[in-house]
Coordinates of C-alpha atoms and ligand atoms in Angstrom, one line a residue:
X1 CA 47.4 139.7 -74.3
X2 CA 51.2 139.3 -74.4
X3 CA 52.7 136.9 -76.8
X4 CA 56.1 135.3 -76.3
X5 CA 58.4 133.0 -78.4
X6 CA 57.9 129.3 -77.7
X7 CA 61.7 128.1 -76.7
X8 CA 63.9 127.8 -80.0
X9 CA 60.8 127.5 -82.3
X10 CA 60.2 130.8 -83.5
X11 CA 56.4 130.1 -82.9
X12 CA 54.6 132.7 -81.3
X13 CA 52.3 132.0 -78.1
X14 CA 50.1 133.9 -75.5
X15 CA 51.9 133.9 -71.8
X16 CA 49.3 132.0 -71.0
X17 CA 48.3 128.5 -72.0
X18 CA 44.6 127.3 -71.9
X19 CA 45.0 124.0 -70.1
X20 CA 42.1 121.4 -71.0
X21 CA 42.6 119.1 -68.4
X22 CA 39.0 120.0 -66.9
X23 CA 37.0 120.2 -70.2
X24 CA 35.4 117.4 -71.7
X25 CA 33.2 115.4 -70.0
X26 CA 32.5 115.0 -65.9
X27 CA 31.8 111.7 -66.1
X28 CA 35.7 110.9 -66.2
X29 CA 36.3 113.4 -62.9
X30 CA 33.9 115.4 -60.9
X31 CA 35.1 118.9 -61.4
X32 CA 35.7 118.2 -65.7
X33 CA 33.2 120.3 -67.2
X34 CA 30.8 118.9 -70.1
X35 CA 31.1 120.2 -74.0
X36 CA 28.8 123.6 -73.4
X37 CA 30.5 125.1 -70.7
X38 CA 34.0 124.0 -71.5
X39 CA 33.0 125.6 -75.0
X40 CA 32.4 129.2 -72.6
X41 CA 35.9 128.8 -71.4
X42 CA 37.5 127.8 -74.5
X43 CA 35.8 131.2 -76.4
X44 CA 36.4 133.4 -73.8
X45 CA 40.5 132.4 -73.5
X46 CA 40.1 133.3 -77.3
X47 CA 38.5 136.4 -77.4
X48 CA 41.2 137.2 -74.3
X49 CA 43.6 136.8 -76.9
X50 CA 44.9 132.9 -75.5
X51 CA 46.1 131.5 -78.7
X52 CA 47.6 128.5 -77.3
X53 CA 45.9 125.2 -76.1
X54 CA 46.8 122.1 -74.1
X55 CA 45.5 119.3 -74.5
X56 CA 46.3 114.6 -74.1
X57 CA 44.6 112.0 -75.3
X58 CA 43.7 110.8 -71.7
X59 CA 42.0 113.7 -70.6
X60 CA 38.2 112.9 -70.4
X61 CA 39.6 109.8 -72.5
X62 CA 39.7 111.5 -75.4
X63 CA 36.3 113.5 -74.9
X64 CA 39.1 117.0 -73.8
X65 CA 40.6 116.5 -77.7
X66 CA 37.0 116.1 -79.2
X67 CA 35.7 119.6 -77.5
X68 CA 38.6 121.5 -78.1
X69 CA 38.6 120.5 -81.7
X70 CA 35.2 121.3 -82.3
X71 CA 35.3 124.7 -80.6
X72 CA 38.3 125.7 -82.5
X73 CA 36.8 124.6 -85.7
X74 CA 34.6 127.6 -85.4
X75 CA 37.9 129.7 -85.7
X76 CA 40.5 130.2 -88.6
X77 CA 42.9 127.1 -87.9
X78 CA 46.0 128.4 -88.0
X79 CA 45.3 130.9 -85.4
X80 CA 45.6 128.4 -82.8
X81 CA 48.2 126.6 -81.4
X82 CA 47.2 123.1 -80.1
X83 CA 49.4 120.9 -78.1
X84 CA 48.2 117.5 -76.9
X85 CA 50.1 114.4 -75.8
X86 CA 50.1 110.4 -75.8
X87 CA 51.8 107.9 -73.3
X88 CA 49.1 106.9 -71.0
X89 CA 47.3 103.7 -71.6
X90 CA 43.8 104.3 -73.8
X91 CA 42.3 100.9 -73.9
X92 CA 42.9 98.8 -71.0
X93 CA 42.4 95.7 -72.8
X94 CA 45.3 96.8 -75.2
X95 CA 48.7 97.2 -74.1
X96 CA 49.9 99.1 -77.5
X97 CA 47.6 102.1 -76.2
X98 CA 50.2 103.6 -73.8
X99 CA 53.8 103.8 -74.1
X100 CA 56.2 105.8 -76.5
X101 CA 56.7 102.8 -78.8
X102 CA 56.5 103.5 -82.8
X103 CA 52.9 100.8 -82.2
X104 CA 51.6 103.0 -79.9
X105 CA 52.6 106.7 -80.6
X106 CA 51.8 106.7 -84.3
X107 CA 48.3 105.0 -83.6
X108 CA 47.8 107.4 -80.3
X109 CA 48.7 110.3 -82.5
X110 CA 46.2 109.5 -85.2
X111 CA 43.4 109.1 -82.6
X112 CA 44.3 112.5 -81.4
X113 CA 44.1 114.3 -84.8
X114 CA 41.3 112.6 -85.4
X115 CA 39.3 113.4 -82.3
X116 CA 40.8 117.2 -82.4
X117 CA 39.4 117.1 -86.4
X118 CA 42.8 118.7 -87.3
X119 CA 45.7 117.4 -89.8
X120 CA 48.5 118.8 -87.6
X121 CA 48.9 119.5 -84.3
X122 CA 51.5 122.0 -83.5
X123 CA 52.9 120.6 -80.5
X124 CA 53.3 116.7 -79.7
X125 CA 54.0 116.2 -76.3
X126 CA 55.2 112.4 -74.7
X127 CA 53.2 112.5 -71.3
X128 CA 56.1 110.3 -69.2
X129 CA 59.1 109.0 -69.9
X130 CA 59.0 105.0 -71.0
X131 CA 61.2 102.9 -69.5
X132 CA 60.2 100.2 -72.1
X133 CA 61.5 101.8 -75.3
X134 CA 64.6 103.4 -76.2
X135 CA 63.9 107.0 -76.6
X136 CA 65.8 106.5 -79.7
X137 CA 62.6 105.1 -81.7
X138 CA 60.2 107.6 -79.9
X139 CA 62.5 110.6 -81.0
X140 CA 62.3 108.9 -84.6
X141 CA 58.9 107.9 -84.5
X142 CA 58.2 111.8 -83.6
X143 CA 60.9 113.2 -86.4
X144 CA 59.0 111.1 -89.0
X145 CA 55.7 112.4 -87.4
X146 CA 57.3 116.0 -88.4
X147 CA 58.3 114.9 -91.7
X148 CA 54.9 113.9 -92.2
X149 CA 53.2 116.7 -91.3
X150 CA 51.2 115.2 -88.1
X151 CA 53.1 117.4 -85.8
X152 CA 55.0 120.7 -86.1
X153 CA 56.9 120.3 -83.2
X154 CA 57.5 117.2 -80.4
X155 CA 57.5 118.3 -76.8
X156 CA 58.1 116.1 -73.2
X157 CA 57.0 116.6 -69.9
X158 CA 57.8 115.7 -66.3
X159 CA 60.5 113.4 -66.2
X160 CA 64.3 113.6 -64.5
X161 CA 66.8 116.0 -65.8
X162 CA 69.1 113.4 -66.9
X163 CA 66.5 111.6 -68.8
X164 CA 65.8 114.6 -70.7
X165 CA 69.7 115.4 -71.3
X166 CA 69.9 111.8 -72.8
X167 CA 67.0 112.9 -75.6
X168 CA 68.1 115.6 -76.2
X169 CA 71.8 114.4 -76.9
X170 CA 70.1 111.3 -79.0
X171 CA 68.5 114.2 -81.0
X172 CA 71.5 116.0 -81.7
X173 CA 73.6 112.7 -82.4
X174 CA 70.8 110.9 -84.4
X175 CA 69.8 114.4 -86.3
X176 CA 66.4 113.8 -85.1
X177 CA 64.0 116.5 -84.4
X178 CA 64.1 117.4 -80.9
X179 CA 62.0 118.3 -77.7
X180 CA 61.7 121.7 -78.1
X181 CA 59.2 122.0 -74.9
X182 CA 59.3 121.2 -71.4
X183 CA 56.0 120.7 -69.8
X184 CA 56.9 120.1 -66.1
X185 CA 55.1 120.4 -62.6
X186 CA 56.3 124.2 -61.3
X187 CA 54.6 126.7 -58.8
X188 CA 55.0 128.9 -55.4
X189 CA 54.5 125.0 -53.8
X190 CA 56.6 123.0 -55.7
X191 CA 60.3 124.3 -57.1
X192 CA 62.2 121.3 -57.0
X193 CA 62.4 122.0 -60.8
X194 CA 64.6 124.7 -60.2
X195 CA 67.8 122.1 -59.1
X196 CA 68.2 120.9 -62.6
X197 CA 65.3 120.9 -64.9
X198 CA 65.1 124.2 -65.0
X199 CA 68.5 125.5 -65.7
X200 CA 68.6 122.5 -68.7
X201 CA 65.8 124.3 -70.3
X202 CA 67.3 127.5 -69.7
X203 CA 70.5 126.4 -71.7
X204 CA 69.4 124.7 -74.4
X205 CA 66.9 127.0 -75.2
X206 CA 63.8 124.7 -74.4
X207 CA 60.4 126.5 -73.8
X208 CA 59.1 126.1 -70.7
X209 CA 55.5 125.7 -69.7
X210 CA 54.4 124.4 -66.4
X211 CA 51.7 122.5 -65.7
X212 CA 49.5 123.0 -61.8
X213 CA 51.0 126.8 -61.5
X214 CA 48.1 127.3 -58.7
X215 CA 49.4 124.0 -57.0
X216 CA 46.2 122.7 -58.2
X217 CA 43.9 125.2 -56.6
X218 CA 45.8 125.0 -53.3
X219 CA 47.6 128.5 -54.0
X220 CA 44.1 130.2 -54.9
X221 CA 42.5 130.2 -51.1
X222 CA 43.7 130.1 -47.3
X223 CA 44.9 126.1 -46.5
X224 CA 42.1 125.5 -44.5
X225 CA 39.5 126.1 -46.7
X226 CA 41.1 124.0 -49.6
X227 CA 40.3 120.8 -48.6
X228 CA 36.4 122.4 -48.6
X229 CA 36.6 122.5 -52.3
X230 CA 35.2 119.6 -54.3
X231 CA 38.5 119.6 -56.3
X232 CA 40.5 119.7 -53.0
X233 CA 38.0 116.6 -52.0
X234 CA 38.1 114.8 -55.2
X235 CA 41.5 115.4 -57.0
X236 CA 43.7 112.8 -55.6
X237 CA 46.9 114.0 -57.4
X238 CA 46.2 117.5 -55.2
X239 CA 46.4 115.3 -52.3
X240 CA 49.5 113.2 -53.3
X241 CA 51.6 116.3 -54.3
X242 CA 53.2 117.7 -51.2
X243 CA 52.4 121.2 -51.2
X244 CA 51.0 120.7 -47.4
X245 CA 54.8 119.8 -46.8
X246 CA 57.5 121.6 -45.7
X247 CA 56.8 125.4 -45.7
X248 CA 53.8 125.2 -47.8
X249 CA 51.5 126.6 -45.1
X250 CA 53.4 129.1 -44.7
X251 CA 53.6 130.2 -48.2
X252 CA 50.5 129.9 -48.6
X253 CA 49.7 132.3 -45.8
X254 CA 52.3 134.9 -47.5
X255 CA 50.5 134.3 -50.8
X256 CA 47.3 135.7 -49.0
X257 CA 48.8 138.6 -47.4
X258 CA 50.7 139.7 -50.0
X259 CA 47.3 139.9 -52.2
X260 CA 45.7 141.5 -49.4
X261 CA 47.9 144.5 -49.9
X262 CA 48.1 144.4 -53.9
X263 CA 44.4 144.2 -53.9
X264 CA 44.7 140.8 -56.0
X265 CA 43.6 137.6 -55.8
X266 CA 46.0 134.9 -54.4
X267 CA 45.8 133.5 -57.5
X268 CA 46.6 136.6 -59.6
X269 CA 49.5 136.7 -56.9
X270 CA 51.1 133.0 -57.2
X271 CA 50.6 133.5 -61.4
X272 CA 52.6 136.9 -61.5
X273 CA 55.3 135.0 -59.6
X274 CA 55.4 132.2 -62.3
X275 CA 54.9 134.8 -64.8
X276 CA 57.8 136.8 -63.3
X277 CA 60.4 133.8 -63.5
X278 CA 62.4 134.0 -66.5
X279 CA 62.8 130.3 -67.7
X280 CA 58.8 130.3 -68.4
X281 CA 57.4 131.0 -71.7
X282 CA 53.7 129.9 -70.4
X283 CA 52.0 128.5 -67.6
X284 CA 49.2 126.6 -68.2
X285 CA 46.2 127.5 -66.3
X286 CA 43.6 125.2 -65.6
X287 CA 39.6 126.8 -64.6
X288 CA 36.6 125.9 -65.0
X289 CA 35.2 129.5 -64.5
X290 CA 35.4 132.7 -67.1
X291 CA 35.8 134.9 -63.8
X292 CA 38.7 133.2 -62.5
X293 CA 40.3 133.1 -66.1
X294 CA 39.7 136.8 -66.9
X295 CA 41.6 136.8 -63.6
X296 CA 44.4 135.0 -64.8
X297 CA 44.6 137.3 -67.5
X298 CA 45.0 140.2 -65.5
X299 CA 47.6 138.6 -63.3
X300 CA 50.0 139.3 -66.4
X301 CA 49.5 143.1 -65.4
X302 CA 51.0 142.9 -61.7
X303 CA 54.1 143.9 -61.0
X304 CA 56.3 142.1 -58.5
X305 CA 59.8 143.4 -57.4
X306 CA 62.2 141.2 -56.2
X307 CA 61.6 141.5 -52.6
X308 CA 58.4 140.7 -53.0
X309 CA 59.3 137.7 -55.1
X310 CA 62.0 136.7 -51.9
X311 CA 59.5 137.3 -49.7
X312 CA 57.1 134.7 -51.0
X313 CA 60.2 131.9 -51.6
X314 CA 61.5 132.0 -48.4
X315 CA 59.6 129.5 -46.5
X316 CA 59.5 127.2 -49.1
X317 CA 61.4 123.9 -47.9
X318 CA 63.0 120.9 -50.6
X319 CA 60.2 118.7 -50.6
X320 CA 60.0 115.1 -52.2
X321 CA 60.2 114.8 -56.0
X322 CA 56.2 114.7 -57.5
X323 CA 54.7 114.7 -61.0
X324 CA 56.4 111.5 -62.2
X325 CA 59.1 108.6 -61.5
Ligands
NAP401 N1 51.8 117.3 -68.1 C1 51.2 116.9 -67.0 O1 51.5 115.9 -66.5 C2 50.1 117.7 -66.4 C3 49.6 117.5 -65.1 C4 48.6 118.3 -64.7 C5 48.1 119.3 -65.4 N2 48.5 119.5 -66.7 C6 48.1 120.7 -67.6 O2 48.0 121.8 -66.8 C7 46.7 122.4 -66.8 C8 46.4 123.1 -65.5 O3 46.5 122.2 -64.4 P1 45.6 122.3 -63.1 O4 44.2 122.4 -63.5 O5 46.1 121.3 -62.2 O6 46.1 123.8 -62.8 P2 46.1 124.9 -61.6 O7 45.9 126.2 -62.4 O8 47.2 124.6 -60.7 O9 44.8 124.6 -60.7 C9 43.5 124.7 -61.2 C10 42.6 124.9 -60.0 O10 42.7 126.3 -59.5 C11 41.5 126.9 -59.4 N3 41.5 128.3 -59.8 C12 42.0 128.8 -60.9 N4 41.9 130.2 -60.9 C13 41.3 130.5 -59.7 C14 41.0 131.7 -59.1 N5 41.2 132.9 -59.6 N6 40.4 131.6 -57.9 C15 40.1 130.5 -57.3 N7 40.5 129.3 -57.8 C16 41.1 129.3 -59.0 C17 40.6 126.1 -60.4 O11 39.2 126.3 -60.0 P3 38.1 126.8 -61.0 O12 37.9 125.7 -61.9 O13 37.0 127.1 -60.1 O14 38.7 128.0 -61.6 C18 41.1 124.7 -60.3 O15 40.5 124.0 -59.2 C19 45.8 121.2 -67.2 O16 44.6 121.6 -67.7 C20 46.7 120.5 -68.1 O17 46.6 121.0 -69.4 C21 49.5 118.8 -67.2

C-alpha cells in the first residue's frame, strides 16, 4: 500500500479510502451488505494495508458507524483513521437531527462516537452545506469539538466553491479550526470539480478525497450492461447524476478499450486516472466484493502517461452541476 499526507494535516493515509456507504445493513438499500460480510471487506482493506475509513451517520442509519466500529475494535485503535459525518436528518420526527446547528452537530456527533464505540474520530466531516445556520457556529461548534477531543480534524463535502471559500475565510478570521478536507463528487464522468473546487483545494492546501470515483459503478462495465446491475437498477442517485450525458458514452467506451490493451479492468483503469490526478490525496472506493477491492488495490500499480490520460478526457462534455445544491 502507498500512504500519502492528508492535505495540511500532517496525518498519514493509504491512497485509498475504504468507503462504508454499502456496509451495514440491506434493509436500508438493496446492494448494502449486512454486518458479516461488510466485516470481510472491512478486514481485508486492512490486511491490504487501507488504514483509512469513511464513514456518516446516515448510512444504514447509523447501522454503517456500528459495523465499522466493531470491526475496528478488533484492531489497535490508533492504527485507523475513521472519518464520518452528520447533516442529514436522523429522526424524522425531530428536526434537530439534521443540519449543522450547535443542537444538532454536537448531539449527531455523540451518536456517532457512540455507535463507532470510539472517543475520537479523526475526521468530522459536515455532509451539505446548511443554509439555516451561519457557518460561523458550525465552524465553532466543530473547533470546540477539537478542543474537546471528539474530533481530530473537521472536514466538508460537496458544496459550491464559494461556499467553501466563505468557511474557510471565517476560519481564518474567527481563528477557528478549519476544513482541512474536501470530500466532493469527482471521476472519468463527472469533472465539473475541476472549474473551481478543485484548484481551491489545490491552493489552500486542502486534502482531497472524492467520493463515486467509478461514477457509481457506471465506469466499471460497457453502458449497456450497467443498467443490468441491481445497483444500476436500484441506486437512484446513479440514475440522477448525469454520467449518461454529454460524452459519457463515449468515455465510457474509451475506458473499455483502453483496459482491453493494459490488460486491466475498466475499473483499475478509471481509478489510476483519479489516482494519477494530482489534487487527490484518496479516492474513496465503495465494493461490496474482496475481488473487486484487491482490484482497486492493484489499480495503484498502473501507469498512465499523459496521452493516455488526454485520451480518456477528451470526450468528456460540461455537464450539469450534481452531488448537492
Ligand atoms: N460525501 C458524499 O456525499 C458521498 C456520496 C456518495 C458516496 N460517498 C462515499 O464514497 C464511497 C464510494 O461511493 P460509491 O459506492 O458510490 O463508489 P464507486 O466506487 O463510484 O462505485 C461503487 C460501485 O462500483 C462497483 N465496483 C467497484 N469495483 C468494481 C470492479 N472492480 N468491477 C466491477 N464493479 C466494481 C461496486 O460494485 P461491487 O460492490 O460489486 O464491487 C459498486 O456498485 C461511499 O462508500 C461513501 O463513503 C460519499
Amino acid at each position: 500500500m502507498e500512504y500519502t499526507t492528508l492535505g495540511s494535516t500532517g496525518t498519514e493515509v493509504s491512497r485509498l479510502c475504504l468507503g462504508c456507504m454499502s456496509f451495514g445493513t440491506s434493509e436500508w438499500r438493496d446492494w448494502v451488505l449486512d454486518e458479516p460480510e461488510s466485516r470481510d471487506i472491512i478486514e481485508r482493506a486492512i490486511d491490504l494495508g487501507i488504514n483509512f475509513f469513511d464513514t456518516a451517520n446516515m448510512y444504514s442509519r447509523g447501522e454503517s458507524e456500528r459495523v465499522l466500529g466493531n470491526v475496528l475494535a478488533d484492531y489497535e485503535r490508533d492504527s485507523a483513521v475513521v472519518a464520518t459525518k452528520g447533516y442529514f436528518q436522523m429522526d424524522d420526527s425531530n428536526p434537530n437531527s439534521g443540519g449543522l446547528s450547535r443542537k444538532a452537530l454536537e448531539q449527531e456527533l455523540s451518536n456517532s462516537l457512540e455507535r463507532l464505540d470510539m472517543d475520537t474520530v479523526d475526521l468530522y466531516q459536515i455532509h451539505r452545506w446548511d443554509y439555516d445556520t451561519p457557518v460561523e457556529e458550525t465552524l465553532r461548534t466543530l473547533d470546540d469539538a477539537v478542543r474537546r477531543g471528539d474530533i481530530r480534524y473537521p472536514g466538508a463535502s460537496s458544496m459550491w466553491a464559494h461556499q467553501f471559500a466563505d468557511s474557510l475565510r471565517v476560519s481564518e478570521r474567527e481563528r477557528l479550526e478549519r476544513f482541512e478536507t474536501m470530500q466532493n463528487h469527482y471521476n472519468l464522468l463527472y469533472r465539473e470539480e475541476e472549474r473551481e473546487m478543485l484548484p481551491l483545494c489545490d491552493r489552500e492546501g486542502v486534502g482531497v478525497m472524492p467520493w463515486s470515483p467509478l461514477a457509481r459503478g457506471y465506469l466499471t462495465r460497457p453502458h449497456e450492461e450497467f443498467e443490468a446491475t441491481t445497483r444500476g437498477q436500484s441506486d437512484d442517485y446513479a440514475r440522477e447524476h448525469p454520467y449518461f450525458e454529454g460524452g459519457g458514452r463515449e468515455v465510457n467506451e474509451r475506458v473499455q478499450e483502453l483496459a482491453d490493451e493494459l490488460d486491466a479492468t475498466m475499473a483499475q483503469v478509471a481509478l489510476a486516472w483519479l489516482l494519477h490526478k494530482e489534487w487527490v490525496d484518496t479516492p474513496i472506493i465503495g465494493t461490496t466484493s474482496v475481488e473487486h477491492l484487491e482490484q482497486a488495490v492493484e489499480a495503484l500499480d498502473i501507469d498512465l502517461d499523459s496521452s493516455d490520460v488526454a485520451w480518456l478526457e477528451e470526450p468528456y462534455e460540461a455537464v450539469r452541476v450534481s452531488g448537492h445544491e
